[in-house]
Amino acid sequence: MSGAPASPERAPDSVGNVLIPATQIQERVRELGSRIAQDYSGRPPRLITVLRGGLIFLADLCRDIPLDCTMDFMAISAYGQPTAGGAVRITKDLDDPIAGQSVLVVEDIIDTGLTLHYLLGVLRARQPASLEVCVLLDKDARRLIDLPIAYRGFRVPDEFLVGYGLDLRGRYRNLPYVATVKEEALR
Ligand code: PRP
């Protein structure tokens, strides 16, 4: 991982150091895609992503899986702080049933794990043939619930991160790298 500052022409004021450069992300996404392609050979996965952050990762990952994948999207919102009790609401459900499908949930980041724990419960009840998780960034120091993660890109430290789908108040999702945020931007 590089501690180099974000390139000046691309880095907005609030963005600090690049934690994972774009080239490293691309390389890892390619590796994950080829592992998934091997594992899902003969049973192309239904890729399911939670809006909005997972969209960037999904868009790259699906092009590195040379199988006849399908995809679908969900959006959820937590009432205040999510809790293990599941104070979560589905604001956009999947368009299609997943019964009998090989489902792979694609997430940009897992933090406490509460979002994914809730989501996996909802999806499991719909009786997919299989249900696995692929996450790009695992902030495992913050985990409150243990989760099965079949594919993981990078472990990341417990810092506020932006880029490659991750936002600060809705911005910076389109940065091609993952970076920290300057202290003053978080106030
Ligand atoms: C992020 C991420 C996960 C969730 C993980 O979404 O995409 O869905 O947080 O956090 P957890 O493990 O603590 O539950 P976020 O709520 O930032 O929304 P976004 O995808 O619209 O950015």
Coordinates of N, CA and C and ligand atoms in Angstrom, one line a residue:
M1 N 0.8 -1.2 0.0 CA 0.0 0.0 0.0 C 0.9 1.3 0.0
S2 N 0.4 2.3 -0.7 CA 1.2 3.5 -0.8 C 0.7 4.6 0.1
G3 N 1.7 5.3 0.8 CA 1.3 6.4 1.6 C 1.4 7.7 0.9
A4 N 1.7 7.6 -0.5 CA 1.9 8.8 -1.3 C 0.7 9.7 -1.3
P5 N 0.8 11.0 -1.4 CA -0.3 11.8 -1.5 C -1.1 11.6 -2.8
A6 N -2.4 11.8 -2.7 CA -3.2 11.7 -3.9 C -2.7 12.6 -5.0
S7 N -2.8 12.2 -6.3 CA -2.2 13.0 -7.3 C -2.9 14.4 -7.3
P8 N -2.2 15.5 -7.4 CA -2.7 16.8 -7.2 C -3.9 17.2 -8.2
E9 N -3.7 16.7 -9.4 CA -4.8 17.1 -10.4 C -6.1 16.3 -10.1
R10 N -6.1 15.2 -9.4 CA -7.3 14.5 -9.2 C -7.8 14.6 -7.8
A11 N -6.9 14.9 -6.8 CA -7.3 14.9 -5.4 C -8.0 16.1 -5.0
P12 N -9.3 16.0 -4.6 CA -10.0 17.1 -4.1 C -9.4 17.5 -2.7
D13 N -9.7 18.7 -2.3 CA -9.2 19.3 -1.1 C -9.3 18.4 0.2
S14 N -10.4 17.8 0.3 CA -10.7 17.0 1.5 C -10.0 15.7 1.5
V15 N -9.4 15.3 0.4 CA -8.9 13.9 0.3 C -7.4 13.9 0.8
G16 N -7.1 12.9 1.6 CA -5.7 12.8 2.2 C -4.8 11.9 1.4
N17 N -4.3 10.9 2.1 CA -3.4 10.0 1.4 C -4.1 8.8 0.7
V18 N -3.5 8.4 -0.4 CA -4.0 7.3 -1.1 C -3.6 6.0 -0.3
L19 N -4.6 5.2 0.0 CA -4.3 4.0 0.7 C -4.2 2.8 -0.2
I20 N -5.0 2.8 -1.2 CA -4.9 1.7 -2.3 C -5.0 2.4 -3.6
P21 N -3.9 2.4 -4.4 CA -3.8 3.1 -5.7 C -4.7 2.3 -6.7
A22 N -5.1 3.0 -7.7 CA -6.0 2.5 -8.7 C -5.5 1.2 -9.3
T23 N -4.2 1.2 -9.6 CA -3.6 0.0 -10.3 C -3.7 -1.3 -9.4
Q24 N -3.5 -1.0 -8.1 CA -3.6 -2.2 -7.2 C -5.0 -2.7 -7.0
I25 N -6.0 -1.8 -7.1 CA -7.4 -2.2 -7.1 C -7.7 -3.0 -8.3
Q26 N -7.3 -2.5 -9.5 CA -7.6 -3.2 -10.7 C -7.0 -4.6 -10.7
E27 N -5.8 -4.7 -10.2 CA -5.1 -6.0 -10.2 C -5.9 -7.0 -9.3
R28 N -6.3 -6.5 -8.1 CA -7.0 -7.3 -7.2 C -8.4 -7.7 -7.7
V29 N -9.1 -6.8 -8.4 CA -10.4 -7.0 -8.9 C -10.3 -8.1 -10.0
R30 N -9.2 -8.0 -10.8 CA -9.0 -9.1 -11.8 C -8.8 -10.5 -11.2
E31 N -8.0 -10.5 -10.1 CA -7.8 -11.8 -9.4 C -9.1 -12.3 -8.8
L32 N -9.9 -11.5 -8.2 CA -11.1 -11.9 -7.6 C -12.1 -12.4 -8.7
G33 N -12.1 -11.7 -9.8 CA -13.0 -12.1 -11.0 C -12.6 -13.5 -11.5
S34 N -11.3 -13.7 -11.6 CA -10.9 -15.0 -12.2 C -11.1 -16.1 -11.2
R35 N -11.0 -15.9 -9.9 CA -11.3 -16.9 -8.9 C -12.8 -17.2 -8.9
I36 N -13.6 -16.2 -9.0 CA -15.1 -16.3 -9.0 C -15.5 -17.1 -10.3
A37 N -14.8 -16.8 -11.4 CA -15.2 -17.5 -12.6 C -14.9 -19.0 -12.5
Q38 N -13.8 -19.3 -11.9 CA -13.4 -20.7 -11.7 C -14.5 -21.4 -10.8
D39 N -14.7 -20.7 -9.6 CA -15.6 -21.3 -8.6 C -17.1 -21.5 -9.1
Y40 N -17.5 -20.6 -10.0 CA -18.9 -20.5 -10.4 C -19.0 -21.1 -11.8
S41 N -18.0 -21.8 -12.3 CA -18.1 -22.4 -13.7 C -19.3 -23.3 -13.7
G42 N -20.2 -23.2 -14.7 CA -21.3 -24.1 -14.8 C -22.5 -23.6 -14.1
R43 N -22.4 -22.6 -13.3 CA -23.5 -22.0 -12.5 C -23.3 -20.5 -12.4
P44 N -23.5 -19.8 -13.5 CA -23.2 -18.3 -13.5 C -23.9 -17.6 -12.4
P45 N -23.2 -16.7 -11.6 CA -23.8 -16.1 -10.5 C -24.8 -15.0 -10.8
R46 N -25.7 -14.8 -9.9 CA -26.5 -13.6 -9.9 C -25.8 -12.6 -8.9
L47 N -25.3 -11.6 -9.5 CA -24.5 -10.6 -8.6 C -25.5 -9.6 -8.1
I48 N -25.5 -9.5 -6.7 CA -26.4 -8.5 -6.1 C -25.6 -7.5 -5.3
T49 N -25.9 -6.3 -5.6 CA -25.2 -5.2 -5.0 C -26.2 -4.3 -4.2
V50 N -25.6 -3.7 -3.1 CA -26.4 -2.8 -2.3 C -26.0 -1.3 -2.8
L51 N -27.0 -0.6 -3.2 CA -26.7 0.8 -3.7 C -26.4 1.6 -2.4
R52 N -25.6 2.7 -2.4 CA -25.0 3.0 -3.7 C -23.6 2.6 -3.9
G53 N -22.9 2.4 -2.8 CA -21.4 2.3 -2.8 C -20.9 1.1 -3.6
G54 N -21.6 0.0 -3.6 CA -21.1 -1.2 -4.3 C -21.1 -1.1 -5.8
L55 N -21.7 -0.1 -6.3 CA -21.9 0.0 -7.8 C -20.6 0.0 -8.6
I56 N -19.6 0.7 -8.1 CA -18.3 0.9 -8.8 C -17.6 -0.5 -8.9
F57 N -17.5 -1.1 -7.7 CA -16.9 -2.4 -7.6 C -17.6 -3.4 -8.5
L58 N -18.9 -3.5 -8.4 CA -19.6 -4.4 -9.3 C -19.3 -4.2 -10.7
A59 N -19.3 -2.9 -11.1 CA -19.2 -2.6 -12.6 C -17.8 -3.1 -13.1
D60 N -16.8 -3.0 -12.3 CA -15.5 -3.5 -12.7 C -15.4 -5.1 -12.5
L61 N -15.9 -5.5 -11.4 CA -15.8 -7.0 -11.1 C -16.5 -7.8 -12.2
C62 N -17.7 -7.4 -12.6 CA -18.5 -8.2 -13.5 C -17.8 -8.4 -14.8
R63 N -17.0 -7.4 -15.2 CA -16.3 -7.5 -16.5 C -15.1 -8.3 -16.4
D64 N -14.7 -8.7 -15.2 CA -13.6 -9.7 -15.0 C -14.1 -11.1 -14.7
I65 N -15.4 -11.3 -14.8 CA -15.9 -12.6 -14.6 C -16.5 -13.1 -16.0
P66 N -15.7 -13.9 -16.7 CA -16.2 -14.3 -18.0 C -17.2 -15.4 -18.0
L67 N -18.3 -15.2 -17.3 CA -19.4 -16.1 -17.3 C -20.7 -15.3 -17.6
D68 N -21.8 -16.0 -17.8 CA -23.0 -15.4 -18.2 C -23.8 -14.9 -16.9
C69 N -23.1 -13.9 -16.3 CA -23.7 -13.4 -15.0 C -24.9 -12.6 -15.2
T70 N -25.8 -12.5 -14.2 CA -26.9 -11.6 -14.2 C -26.6 -10.7 -13.0
M71 N -27.3 -9.5 -12.9 CA -27.2 -8.7 -11.7 C -28.5 -8.0 -11.3
D72 N -28.5 -7.7 -10.1 CA -29.7 -7.1 -9.5 C -29.3 -6.2 -8.4
F73 N -30.2 -5.3 -7.9 CA -29.8 -4.2 -7.0 C -30.8 -4.1 -5.9
M74 N -30.2 -3.7 -4.7 CA -31.1 -3.4 -3.6 C -30.6 -2.1 -3.0
A75 N -31.5 -1.4 -2.3 CA -31.1 -0.3 -1.5 C -31.7 -0.4 -0.1
I76 N -31.0 -0.1 0.9 CA -31.5 -0.2 2.3 C -31.2 1.1 3.0
S77 N -32.0 1.4 4.0 CA -31.6 2.5 4.8 C -31.8 2.1 6.3
A78 N -30.9 2.6 7.1 CA -30.9 2.3 8.5 C -31.6 3.4 9.2
Y79 N -32.4 3.1 10.2 CA -33.0 4.1 11.0 C -31.9 4.5 12.1
G80 N -31.3 5.7 11.9 CA -30.2 6.1 12.7 C -29.1 5.1 12.7
Q81 N -28.5 4.7 13.8 CA -27.4 3.8 13.9 C -28.0 2.4 13.7
P82 N -27.5 1.6 12.7 CA -28.0 0.2 12.6 C -27.7 -0.6 13.9
T83 N -28.5 -1.5 14.3 CA -28.3 -2.3 15.5 C -28.4 -3.7 15.1
A84 N -27.9 -4.5 16.0 CA -28.0 -6.0 15.8 C -29.5 -6.4 15.7
G85 N -30.4 -5.6 16.3 CA -31.8 -5.9 16.3 C -32.4 -5.7 14.9
G86 N -31.7 -5.0 14.0 CA -32.1 -5.0 12.6 C -33.0 -3.8 12.3
A87 N -32.7 -2.6 12.7 CA -33.5 -1.4 12.4 C -33.1 -1.0 11.0
V88 N -33.5 -1.8 10.0 CA -33.1 -1.5 8.7 C -34.4 -1.6 7.8
R89 N -34.4 -0.8 6.8 CA -35.6 -0.8 5.9 C -35.1 -1.0 4.4
I90 N -35.8 -1.9 3.7 CA -35.5 -2.0 2.3 C -36.2 -0.9 1.5
T91 N -35.4 0.0 0.9 CA -36.0 1.1 0.1 C -36.1 0.8 -1.4
K92 N -35.3 -0.2 -1.8 CA -35.5 -0.7 -3.2 C -35.2 -2.2 -3.1
D93 N -36.2 -3.0 -3.5 CA -35.9 -4.5 -3.5 C -35.4 -5.0 -4.8
L94 N -35.0 -6.2 -4.8 CA -34.5 -6.8 -6.1 C -35.7 -6.8 -7.1
D95 N -35.4 -6.8 -8.3 CA -36.4 -6.9 -9.4 C -36.9 -8.3 -9.6
D96 N -36.0 -9.3 -9.4 CA -36.3 -10.7 -9.7 C -36.1 -11.6 -8.6
P97 N -36.9 -12.7 -8.6 CA -36.7 -13.7 -7.5 C -35.3 -14.4 -7.6
I98 N -34.8 -14.9 -6.5 CA -33.5 -15.5 -6.5 C -33.5 -17.0 -6.1
A99 N -34.7 -17.5 -6.0 CA -34.9 -18.9 -5.6 C -34.1 -19.8 -6.6
G100 N -33.3 -20.7 -6.2 CA -32.6 -21.6 -7.0 C -31.4 -21.0 -7.7
Q101 N -31.1 -19.7 -7.5 CA -30.0 -19.0 -8.1 C -28.7 -19.1 -7.3
S102 N -27.6 -19.0 -8.0 CA -26.3 -18.9 -7.2 C -26.0 -17.5 -7.0
V103 N -26.3 -17.0 -5.8 CA -26.2 -15.6 -5.5 C -24.9 -15.2 -4.9
L104 N -24.3 -14.1 -5.5 CA -23.1 -13.6 -4.9 C -23.3 -12.1 -4.6
V105 N -23.3 -11.8 -3.3 CA -23.5 -10.4 -2.9 C -22.2 -9.7 -3.0
V106 N -22.2 -8.5 -3.7 CA -21.0 -7.8 -4.0 C -21.1 -6.4 -3.2
E107 N -20.1 -6.3 -2.3 CA -20.2 -5.0 -1.4 C -18.9 -4.3 -1.5
D108 N -18.9 -3.0 -1.4 CA -17.7 -2.2 -1.4 C -16.9 -2.3 -0.1
I109 N -17.7 -2.3 1.0 CA -17.0 -2.3 2.3 C -17.9 -3.0 3.4
I110 N -17.2 -3.7 4.2 CA -17.9 -4.2 5.4 C -17.2 -3.6 6.6
D111 N -18.1 -3.0 7.5 CA -17.6 -2.3 8.6 C -18.0 -3.1 9.8
T112 N -19.1 -2.7 10.5 CA -19.7 -3.4 11.6 C -20.2 -4.8 11.2
G113 N -20.6 -4.9 9.9 CA -21.2 -6.2 9.4 C -22.7 -6.2 9.6
L114 N -23.3 -5.2 10.2 CA -24.7 -5.2 10.5 C -25.6 -5.2 9.2
T115 N -25.1 -4.4 8.3 CA -25.9 -4.2 7.0 C -25.9 -5.6 6.3
L116 N -24.8 -6.2 6.2 CA -24.7 -7.4 5.4 C -25.4 -8.6 6.2
H117 N -25.3 -8.6 7.5 CA -26.0 -9.6 8.3 C -27.5 -9.5 8.1
Y118 N -28.0 -8.3 8.0 CA -29.4 -8.1 7.8 C -29.8 -8.6 6.4
L119 N -29.0 -8.2 5.4 CA -29.2 -8.5 4.0 C -29.1 -10.0 3.8
L120 N -28.1 -10.7 4.3 CA -28.0 -12.1 4.1 C -29.2 -12.9 4.7
G121 N -29.7 -12.4 5.8 CA -30.9 -13.0 6.4 C -32.1 -12.9 5.4
V122 N -32.3 -11.7 4.8 CA -33.4 -11.5 3.9 C -33.2 -12.4 2.7
L123 N -32.0 -12.4 2.2 CA -31.8 -13.2 0.9 C -31.9 -14.7 1.2
R124 N -31.4 -15.1 2.3 CA -31.4 -16.6 2.6 C -32.9 -17.1 2.6
A125 N -33.7 -16.3 3.2 CA -35.1 -16.6 3.3 C -35.8 -16.8 1.9
R126 N -35.2 -16.3 0.9 CA -35.7 -16.5 -0.5 C -35.2 -17.7 -1.2
Q127 N -34.5 -18.5 -0.5 CA -34.0 -19.8 -0.9 C -33.2 -19.9 -2.2
P128 N -32.1 -19.1 -2.2 CA -31.2 -19.2 -3.4 C -30.5 -20.6 -3.3
A129 N -29.9 -21.1 -4.4 CA -29.2 -22.3 -4.4 C -27.9 -22.2 -3.6
S130 N -27.3 -21.0 -3.7 CA -26.1 -20.7 -2.8 C -26.1 -19.2 -2.6
L131 N -25.4 -18.8 -1.5 CA -25.4 -17.4 -1.1 C -24.0 -17.1 -0.6
E132 N -23.2 -16.3 -1.3 CA -21.8 -16.0 -0.8 C -21.6 -14.5 -0.9
V133 N -20.5 -14.1 -0.3 CA -20.2 -12.6 -0.3 C -18.8 -12.4 -0.9
C134 N -18.8 -11.3 -1.7 CA -17.5 -10.8 -2.2 C -17.4 -9.3 -1.8
V135 N -16.4 -9.0 -1.0 CA -16.3 -7.6 -0.5 C -14.9 -7.1 -0.9
L136 N -14.9 -5.8 -1.4 CA -13.6 -5.3 -1.7 C -12.7 -4.9 -0.5
L137 N -13.4 -4.2 0.4 CA -12.6 -3.7 1.6 C -13.2 -4.2 2.9
D138 N -12.4 -4.8 3.7 CA -12.8 -5.3 5.0 C -12.2 -4.6 6.1
K139 N -13.1 -3.8 6.8 CA -12.6 -3.0 7.9 C -12.9 -3.9 9.2
D140 N -12.1 -4.9 9.3 CA -12.5 -6.0 10.2 C -12.3 -5.6 11.7
A141 N -11.6 -4.6 12.0 CA -11.4 -4.1 13.4 C -12.7 -3.6 13.9
R142 N -13.6 -3.3 13.1 CA -14.9 -2.7 13.6 C -16.0 -3.7 13.6
R143 N -15.7 -4.9 13.3 CA -16.8 -5.9 13.1 C -17.6 -6.2 14.4
L144 N -18.9 -6.2 14.4 CA -19.7 -6.6 15.5 C -20.3 -8.0 15.4
I145 N -20.4 -8.4 14.1 CA -21.0 -9.7 13.9 C -20.1 -10.5 12.9
D146 N -19.8 -11.7 13.2 CA -19.0 -12.5 12.4 C -19.8 -12.9 11.1
L147 N -19.1 -12.8 9.9 CA -19.8 -13.0 8.7 C -18.9 -13.9 7.8
P148 N -19.6 -14.8 7.0 CA -18.8 -15.6 6.1 C -18.4 -14.8 4.8
I149 N -17.2 -14.6 4.6 CA -16.8 -13.8 3.4 C -16.0 -14.7 2.5
A150 N -16.5 -15.0 1.4 CA -15.9 -16.0 0.5 C -14.7 -15.3 -0.3
Y151 N -14.9 -14.0 -0.7 CA -13.9 -13.3 -1.5 C -13.7 -11.9 -0.9
R152 N -12.4 -11.6 -0.6 CA -12.1 -10.3 0.0 C -11.0 -9.7 -0.7
G153 N -11.1 -8.4 -1.0 CA -10.1 -7.7 -1.7 C -8.9 -7.3 -0.8
F154 N -9.2 -6.4 0.1 CA -8.2 -5.9 1.0 C -8.7 -5.7 2.5
R155 N -7.9 -6.0 3.4 CA -8.2 -5.5 4.8 C -7.8 -4.1 4.9
V156 N -8.6 -3.3 5.5 CA -8.3 -1.8 5.7 C -8.4 -1.4 7.1
P157 N -7.6 -0.4 7.5 CA -7.6 0.1 8.9 C -8.9 0.8 9.2
D158 N -9.1 1.1 10.5 CA -10.3 1.8 10.9 C -10.2 3.3 10.8
E159 N -10.2 3.7 9.5 CA -10.2 5.1 9.2 C -11.3 5.4 8.2
F160 N -11.7 6.7 8.2 CA -12.7 7.1 7.2 C -12.1 7.1 5.8
L161 N -12.7 6.4 4.9 CA -12.1 6.2 3.6 C -13.1 6.7 2.5
V162 N -12.5 7.2 1.4 CA -13.3 7.6 0.3 C -12.7 7.0 -1.0
G163 N -13.5 7.1 -2.0 CA -13.1 6.7 -3.4 C -13.5 5.3 -3.7
Y164 N -13.6 5.0 -5.0 CA -14.0 3.6 -5.5 C -15.3 3.2 -4.9
G165 N -16.2 4.1 -4.8 CA -17.6 3.8 -4.3 C -17.9 4.4 -2.9
L166 N -16.8 4.7 -2.2 CA -17.0 5.2 -0.8 C -17.1 6.7 -0.9
D167 N -18.0 7.2 -0.1 CA -18.3 8.7 -0.2 C -18.1 9.4 1.2
L168 N -17.9 10.7 1.0 CA -18.0 11.6 2.1 C -19.1 12.6 1.8
R169 N -20.3 12.4 2.5 CA -21.5 13.2 2.2 C -21.8 13.2 0.7
G170 N -21.8 12.0 0.2 CA -22.2 11.8 -1.2 C -21.1 12.1 -2.3
R171 N -20.0 12.6 -1.9 CA -19.0 12.9 -2.9 C -17.8 11.9 -2.9
Y172 N -17.0 12.0 -3.9 CA -15.7 11.2 -4.0 C -15.9 9.7 -4.4
R173 N -17.1 9.3 -4.7 CA -17.3 7.9 -5.0 C -16.6 7.6 -6.3
N174 N -16.4 8.6 -7.2 CA -15.8 8.3 -8.5 C -14.3 8.4 -8.5
L175 N -13.6 8.6 -7.4 CA -12.2 8.5 -7.4 C -11.7 7.1 -7.7
P176 N -10.7 6.9 -8.5 CA -10.4 5.6 -8.9 C -9.5 4.8 -7.9
Y177 N -9.1 5.5 -6.8 CA -8.3 4.9 -5.7 C -9.1 5.0 -4.4
V178 N -8.6 4.4 -3.4 CA -9.2 4.5 -2.1 C -8.2 5.4 -1.2
A179 N -8.8 6.4 -0.6 CA -7.9 7.3 0.1 C -8.5 7.7 1.5
T180 N -7.7 8.2 2.3 CA -8.1 8.7 3.6 C -8.7 10.1 3.4
V181 N -9.3 10.7 4.5 CA -9.9 12.0 4.4 C -9.2 12.9 5.4
K182 N -8.9 14.1 5.0 CA -8.2 15.1 5.9 C -9.1 15.3 7.2
E183 N -8.4 15.4 8.3 CA -9.1 15.6 9.6 C -10.2 16.7 9.5
E184 N -9.8 17.8 9.0 CA -10.7 19.0 9.0 C -12.0 18.7 8.2
A185 N -11.9 17.8 7.2 CA -13.1 17.6 6.4 C -14.2 16.8 7.1
L186 N -13.8 16.1 8.2 CA -14.7 15.3 9.0 C -15.4 16.0 10.1
R187 N -15.0 17.3 10.3 CA -15.6 18.1 11.4 C -17.0 18.6 11.0
Ligands
PRP1 C1 -21.7 1.1 3.3 C2 -21.4 -0.2 2.6 C3 -22.2 -1.2 3.3 C4 -22.3 -0.6 4.7 C5 -21.4 -1.4 5.6 O1 -22.9 1.7 2.9 O2 -21.8 -0.1 1.2 O3 -23.5 -1.3 2.8 O4 -21.8 0.7 4.7 O5 -21.4 -1.0 6.9 P1 -21.7 -1.9 8.1 O6 -20.9 -3.2 7.9 O7 -21.2 -1.1 9.3 O8 -23.1 -2.3 8.2 P2 -23.3 3.1 3.3 O9 -24.3 3.0 4.5 O10 -22.1 4.0 3.5 O11 -24.2 3.6 2.1 P3 -23.7 3.8 0.5 O12 -23.5 2.4 0.0 O13 -24.9 4.5 -0.1 O14 -22.5 4.6 0.6

